[in-house]
CSV table of C-alpha atoms in Angstrom, one decimal:
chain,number,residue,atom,x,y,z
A,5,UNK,CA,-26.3,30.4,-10.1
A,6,UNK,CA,-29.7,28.6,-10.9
A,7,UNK,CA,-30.3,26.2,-13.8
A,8,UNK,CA,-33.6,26.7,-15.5
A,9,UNK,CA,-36.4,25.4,-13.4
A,10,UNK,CA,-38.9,23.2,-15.9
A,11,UNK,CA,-42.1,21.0,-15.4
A,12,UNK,CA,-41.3,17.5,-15.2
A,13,UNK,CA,-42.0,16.6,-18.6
A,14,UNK,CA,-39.4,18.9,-19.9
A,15,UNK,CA,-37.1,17.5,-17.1
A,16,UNK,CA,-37.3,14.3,-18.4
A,17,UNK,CA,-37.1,15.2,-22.2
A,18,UNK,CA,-33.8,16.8,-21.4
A,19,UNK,CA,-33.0,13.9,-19.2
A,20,UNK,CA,-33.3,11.4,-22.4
A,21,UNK,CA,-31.6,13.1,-24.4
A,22,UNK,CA,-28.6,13.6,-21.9
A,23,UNK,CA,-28.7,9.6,-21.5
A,24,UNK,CA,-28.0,9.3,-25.2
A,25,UNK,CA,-24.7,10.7,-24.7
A,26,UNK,CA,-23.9,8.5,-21.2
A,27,UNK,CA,-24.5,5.3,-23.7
A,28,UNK,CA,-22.1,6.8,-26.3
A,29,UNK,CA,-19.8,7.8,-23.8
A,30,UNK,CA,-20.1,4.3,-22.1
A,31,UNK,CA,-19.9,2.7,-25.3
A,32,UNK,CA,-17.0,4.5,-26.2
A,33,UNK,CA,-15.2,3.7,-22.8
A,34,UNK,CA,-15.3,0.1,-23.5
A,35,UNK,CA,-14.2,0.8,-26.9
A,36,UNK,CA,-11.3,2.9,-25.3
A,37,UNK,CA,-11.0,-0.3,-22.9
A,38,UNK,CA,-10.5,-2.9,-25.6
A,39,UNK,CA,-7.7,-1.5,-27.4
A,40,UNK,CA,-5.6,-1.0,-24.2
A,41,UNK,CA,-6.1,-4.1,-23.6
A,42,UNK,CA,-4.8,-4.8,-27.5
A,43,UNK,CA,-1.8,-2.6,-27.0
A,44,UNK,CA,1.6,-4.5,-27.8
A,45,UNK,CA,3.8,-5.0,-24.9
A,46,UNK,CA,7.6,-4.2,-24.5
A,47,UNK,CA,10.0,-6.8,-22.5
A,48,UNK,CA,11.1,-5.3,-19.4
A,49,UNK,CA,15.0,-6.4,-19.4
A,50,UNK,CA,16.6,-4.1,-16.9
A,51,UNK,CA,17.0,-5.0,-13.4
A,52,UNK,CA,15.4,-2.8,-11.0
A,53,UNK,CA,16.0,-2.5,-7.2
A,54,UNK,CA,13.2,-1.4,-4.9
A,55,UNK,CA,13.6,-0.8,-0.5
A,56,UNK,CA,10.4,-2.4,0.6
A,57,UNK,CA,9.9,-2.9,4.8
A,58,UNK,CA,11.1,-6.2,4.1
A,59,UNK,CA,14.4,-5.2,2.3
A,60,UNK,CA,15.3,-4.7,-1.3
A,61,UNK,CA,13.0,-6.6,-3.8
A,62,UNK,CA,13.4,-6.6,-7.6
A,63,UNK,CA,10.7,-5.2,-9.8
A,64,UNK,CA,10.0,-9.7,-9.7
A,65,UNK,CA,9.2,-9.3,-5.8
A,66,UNK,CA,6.3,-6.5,-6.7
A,67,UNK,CA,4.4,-9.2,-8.2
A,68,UNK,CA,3.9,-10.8,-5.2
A,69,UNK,CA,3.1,-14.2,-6.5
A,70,UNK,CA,0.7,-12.8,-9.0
A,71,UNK,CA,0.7,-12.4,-12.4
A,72,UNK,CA,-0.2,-8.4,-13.3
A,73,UNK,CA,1.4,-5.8,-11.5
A,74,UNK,CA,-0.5,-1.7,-11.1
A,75,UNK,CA,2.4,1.2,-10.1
A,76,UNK,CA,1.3,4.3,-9.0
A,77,UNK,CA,4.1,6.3,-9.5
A,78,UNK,CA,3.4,8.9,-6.5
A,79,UNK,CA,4.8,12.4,-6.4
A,80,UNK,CA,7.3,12.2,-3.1
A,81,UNK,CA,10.8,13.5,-4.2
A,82,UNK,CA,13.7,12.7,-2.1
A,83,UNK,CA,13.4,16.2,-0.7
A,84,UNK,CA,9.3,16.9,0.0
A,85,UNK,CA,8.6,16.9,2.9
A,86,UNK,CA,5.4,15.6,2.5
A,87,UNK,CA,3.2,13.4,-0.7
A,88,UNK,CA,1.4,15.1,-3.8
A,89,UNK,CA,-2.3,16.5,-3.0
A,90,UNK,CA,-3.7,15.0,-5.7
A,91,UNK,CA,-1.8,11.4,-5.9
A,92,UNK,CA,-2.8,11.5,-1.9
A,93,UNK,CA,-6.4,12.2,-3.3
A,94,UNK,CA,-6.0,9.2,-5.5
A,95,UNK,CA,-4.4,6.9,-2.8
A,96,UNK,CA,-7.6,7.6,-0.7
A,97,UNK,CA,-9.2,5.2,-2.9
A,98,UNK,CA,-7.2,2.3,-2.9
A,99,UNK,CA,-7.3,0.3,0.1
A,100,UNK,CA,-10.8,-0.7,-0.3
A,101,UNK,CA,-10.1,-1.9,-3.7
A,102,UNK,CA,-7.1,-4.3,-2.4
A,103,UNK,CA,-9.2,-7.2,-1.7
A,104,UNK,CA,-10.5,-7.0,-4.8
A,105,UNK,CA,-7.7,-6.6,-6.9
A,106,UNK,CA,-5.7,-9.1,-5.2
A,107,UNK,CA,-8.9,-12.1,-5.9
A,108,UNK,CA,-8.3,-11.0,-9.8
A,109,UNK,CA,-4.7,-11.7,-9.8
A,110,UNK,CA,-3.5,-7.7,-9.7
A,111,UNK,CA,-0.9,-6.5,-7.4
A,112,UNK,CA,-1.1,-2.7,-6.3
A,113,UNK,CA,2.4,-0.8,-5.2
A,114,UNK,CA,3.0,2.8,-5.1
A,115,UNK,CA,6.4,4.4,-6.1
A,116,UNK,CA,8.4,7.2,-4.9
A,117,UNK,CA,11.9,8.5,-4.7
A,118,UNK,CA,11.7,9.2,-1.6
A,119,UNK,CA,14.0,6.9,1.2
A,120,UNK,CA,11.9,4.5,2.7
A,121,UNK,CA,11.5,5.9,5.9
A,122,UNK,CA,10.0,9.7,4.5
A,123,UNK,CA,7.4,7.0,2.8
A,124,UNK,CA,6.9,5.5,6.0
A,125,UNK,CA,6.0,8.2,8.1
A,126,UNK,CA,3.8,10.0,5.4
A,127,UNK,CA,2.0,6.4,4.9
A,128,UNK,CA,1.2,6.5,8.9
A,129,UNK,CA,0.3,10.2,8.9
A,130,UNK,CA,-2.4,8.8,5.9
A,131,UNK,CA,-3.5,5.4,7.2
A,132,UNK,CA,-3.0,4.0,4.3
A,133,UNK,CA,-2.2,-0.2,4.6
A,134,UNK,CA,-1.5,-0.7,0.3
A,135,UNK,CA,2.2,-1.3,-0.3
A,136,UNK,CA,4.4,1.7,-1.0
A,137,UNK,CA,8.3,1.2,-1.9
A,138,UNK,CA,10.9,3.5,-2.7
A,139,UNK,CA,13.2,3.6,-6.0
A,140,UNK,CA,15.5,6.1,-5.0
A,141,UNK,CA,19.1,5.4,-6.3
A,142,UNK,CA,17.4,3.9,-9.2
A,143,UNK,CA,16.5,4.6,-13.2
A,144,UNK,CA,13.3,2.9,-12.5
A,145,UNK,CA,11.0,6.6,-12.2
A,146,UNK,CA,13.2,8.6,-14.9
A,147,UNK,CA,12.9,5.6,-17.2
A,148,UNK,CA,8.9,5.5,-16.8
A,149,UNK,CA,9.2,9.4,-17.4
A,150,UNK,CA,7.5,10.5,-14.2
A,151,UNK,CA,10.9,11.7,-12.5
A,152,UNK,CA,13.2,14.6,-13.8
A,153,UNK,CA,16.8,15.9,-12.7
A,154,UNK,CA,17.7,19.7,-12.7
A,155,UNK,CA,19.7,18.5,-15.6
A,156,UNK,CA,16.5,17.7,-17.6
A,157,UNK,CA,14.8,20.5,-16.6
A,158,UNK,CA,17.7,23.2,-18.2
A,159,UNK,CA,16.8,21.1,-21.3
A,160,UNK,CA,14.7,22.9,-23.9
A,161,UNK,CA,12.2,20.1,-23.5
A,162,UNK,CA,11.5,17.2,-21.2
A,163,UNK,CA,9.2,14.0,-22.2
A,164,UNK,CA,5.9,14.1,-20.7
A,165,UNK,CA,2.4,11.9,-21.3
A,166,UNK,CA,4.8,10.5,-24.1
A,167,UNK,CA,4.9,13.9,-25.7
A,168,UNK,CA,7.6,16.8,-25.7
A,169,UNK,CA,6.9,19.2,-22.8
A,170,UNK,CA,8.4,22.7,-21.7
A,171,UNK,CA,10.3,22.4,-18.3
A,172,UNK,CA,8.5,25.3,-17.3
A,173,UNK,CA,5.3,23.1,-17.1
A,174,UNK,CA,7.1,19.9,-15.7
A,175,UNK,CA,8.2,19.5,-12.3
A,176,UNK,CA,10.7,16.9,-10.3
A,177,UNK,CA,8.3,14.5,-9.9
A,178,UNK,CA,5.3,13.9,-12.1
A,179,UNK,CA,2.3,11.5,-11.2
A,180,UNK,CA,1.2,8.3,-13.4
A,181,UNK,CA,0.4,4.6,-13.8
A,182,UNK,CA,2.1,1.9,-15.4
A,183,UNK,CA,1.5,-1.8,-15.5
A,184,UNK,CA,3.4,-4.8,-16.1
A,185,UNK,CA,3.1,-8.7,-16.6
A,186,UNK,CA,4.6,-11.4,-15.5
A,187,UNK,CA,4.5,-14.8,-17.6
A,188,UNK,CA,4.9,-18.4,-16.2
A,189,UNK,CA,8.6,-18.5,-17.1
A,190,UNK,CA,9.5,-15.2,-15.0
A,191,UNK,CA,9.5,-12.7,-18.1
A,192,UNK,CA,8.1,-9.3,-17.5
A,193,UNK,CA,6.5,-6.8,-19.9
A,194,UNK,CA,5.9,-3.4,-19.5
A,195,UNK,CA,2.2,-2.8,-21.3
A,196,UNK,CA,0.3,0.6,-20.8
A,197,UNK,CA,1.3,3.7,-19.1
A,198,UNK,CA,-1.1,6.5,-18.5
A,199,UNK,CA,-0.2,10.3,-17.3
A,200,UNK,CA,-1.6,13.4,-16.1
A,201,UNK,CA,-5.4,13.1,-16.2
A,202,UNK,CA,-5.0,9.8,-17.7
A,203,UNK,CA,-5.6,7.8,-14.1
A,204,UNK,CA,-8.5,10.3,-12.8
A,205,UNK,CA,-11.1,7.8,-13.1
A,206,UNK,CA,-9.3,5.6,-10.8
A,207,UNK,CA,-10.9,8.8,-8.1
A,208,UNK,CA,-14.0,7.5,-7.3
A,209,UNK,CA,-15.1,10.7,-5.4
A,210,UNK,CA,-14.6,12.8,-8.4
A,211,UNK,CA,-16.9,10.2,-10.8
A,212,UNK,CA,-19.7,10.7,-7.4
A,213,UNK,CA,-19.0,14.6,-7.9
A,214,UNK,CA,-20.0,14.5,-11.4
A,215,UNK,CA,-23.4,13.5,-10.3
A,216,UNK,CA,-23.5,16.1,-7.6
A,217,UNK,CA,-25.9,19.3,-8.6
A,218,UNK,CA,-22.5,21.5,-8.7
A,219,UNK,CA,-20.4,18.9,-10.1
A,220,UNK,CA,-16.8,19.1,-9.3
A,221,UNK,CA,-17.3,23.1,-8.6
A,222,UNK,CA,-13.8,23.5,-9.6
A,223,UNK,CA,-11.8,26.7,-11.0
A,224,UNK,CA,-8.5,24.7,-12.3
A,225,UNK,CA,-8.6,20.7,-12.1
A,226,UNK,CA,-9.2,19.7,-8.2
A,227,UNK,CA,-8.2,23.0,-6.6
A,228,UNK,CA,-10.5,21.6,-4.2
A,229,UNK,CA,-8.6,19.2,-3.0
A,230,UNK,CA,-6.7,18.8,-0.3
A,231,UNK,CA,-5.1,16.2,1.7
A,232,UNK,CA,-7.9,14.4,4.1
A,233,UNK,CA,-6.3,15.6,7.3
A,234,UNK,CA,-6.0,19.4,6.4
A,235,UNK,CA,-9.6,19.6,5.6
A,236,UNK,CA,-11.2,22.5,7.6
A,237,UNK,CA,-13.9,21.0,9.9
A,238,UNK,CA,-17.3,21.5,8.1
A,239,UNK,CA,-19.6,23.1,10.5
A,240,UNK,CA,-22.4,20.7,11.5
A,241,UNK,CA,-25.6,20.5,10.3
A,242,UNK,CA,-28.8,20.8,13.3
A,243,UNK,CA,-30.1,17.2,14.5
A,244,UNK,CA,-33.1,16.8,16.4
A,245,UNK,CA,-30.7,15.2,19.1
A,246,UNK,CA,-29.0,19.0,19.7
């Protein structure tokens, strides 16, 4: 499939009219961006329990000296015997951001309930160097609604993207974001949460594929994807050197 093939002029009439709508949609992000940022916040007053490489820290320890804490809460039950597709599609993006995050006083950690050491060996397989820590044996996932029991899957409904779900549509282990603060006199706050499609812009190769002629070329939300080591190899395009 073609799109119609116009004289420049055209192009560019069409091209105008298209940036209209990137401003509104621009101006509309940082409109979206301002009221997270205005959300109220909730005190975080249950102790939580993490296994880290370097033992068990407390949800304190995940700060790591800094003041705003990022969770990605990464789909590896206890029993999978390897990561999500899509939160490993995600995670592909973050190591380069570290640096960066780290200079503006944000901390990155990614949680599973998976033991420590299925998180290790998956994190090698991956090459990934951001810090990953398990919660298994602890509330922390089912209270930040991205984990579920077979006990709250027989119910009629579990809660999902803070709405009512059918089980049917849920799974063990659901993906999302959730950040937290940390103020001078060791209090911490819980303050936005974000589900489903809610963290996709954080993928920076889906926002380049939006540019692309073809787009994402998708039939269901990144069916493309897979995970960066089961990638057929492409076949190689001529060079004058072969």
């Amino acid at each position: 499939m073609q799109n119609d093939v116009v004289s420049r002029e055209e192009w560019l009439e069409a091209r105008r009219a298209l940036l209209a709508k990137e401003k509104e949609a621009t101006r509309l992000r940082d409109s979206v961006n301002a009221a997270r940022l205005a959300l109220p916040w909730v005190k975080v007053d249950k102790d939580y329990v993490f296994e880290t490489p370097e033992g068990r820290k407390s949800l304190a320890d995940l700060f790591d000296g800094r003041s705003q804490l990022l969770i990605y809460h990464f789909m590896l039950g206890p029993d999978w015997d390897a990561g999500c597709t899509g939160c490993s599609f995600l995670s592909d993006h973050v190591d380069g951001a570290l640096p960066h995050l780290n200079h503006h006083d944000v901390t990155w950690v990614a949680v599973s309930r998976a033991p420590l050491d299925k998180i290790a060996a998956y994190k090698r397989r991956m090459g990934w160097k951001f810090s990953w820590v398990s919660s298994f044996g602890s509330d922390f996932n089912f209270d930040y609604h991205v984990s579920f029991s077979p006990e709250d899957l027989a119910k009629d409904k579990v809660f999902y993207n803070f709405t009512p779900m059918q089980p049917a549509d849920a799974n063990d282990e659901l993906p999302g974001l959730s950040a937290f603060y940390r103020n001078d006199k060791g209090e911490i706050f819980h303050t936005y949460s974000s589900y489903a499609r809610g963290p996709e812009e954080l993928i920076g190769t889906l926002m380049i594929l939006d540019r692309a002629p073809k787009g994402r070329n998708e039939d269901s939300t990144m069916n493309f994807v897979r995970r960066h080591d089961e990638y057929e190899e492409a076949a190689k395009a001529p060079s004058c050197c072969h």
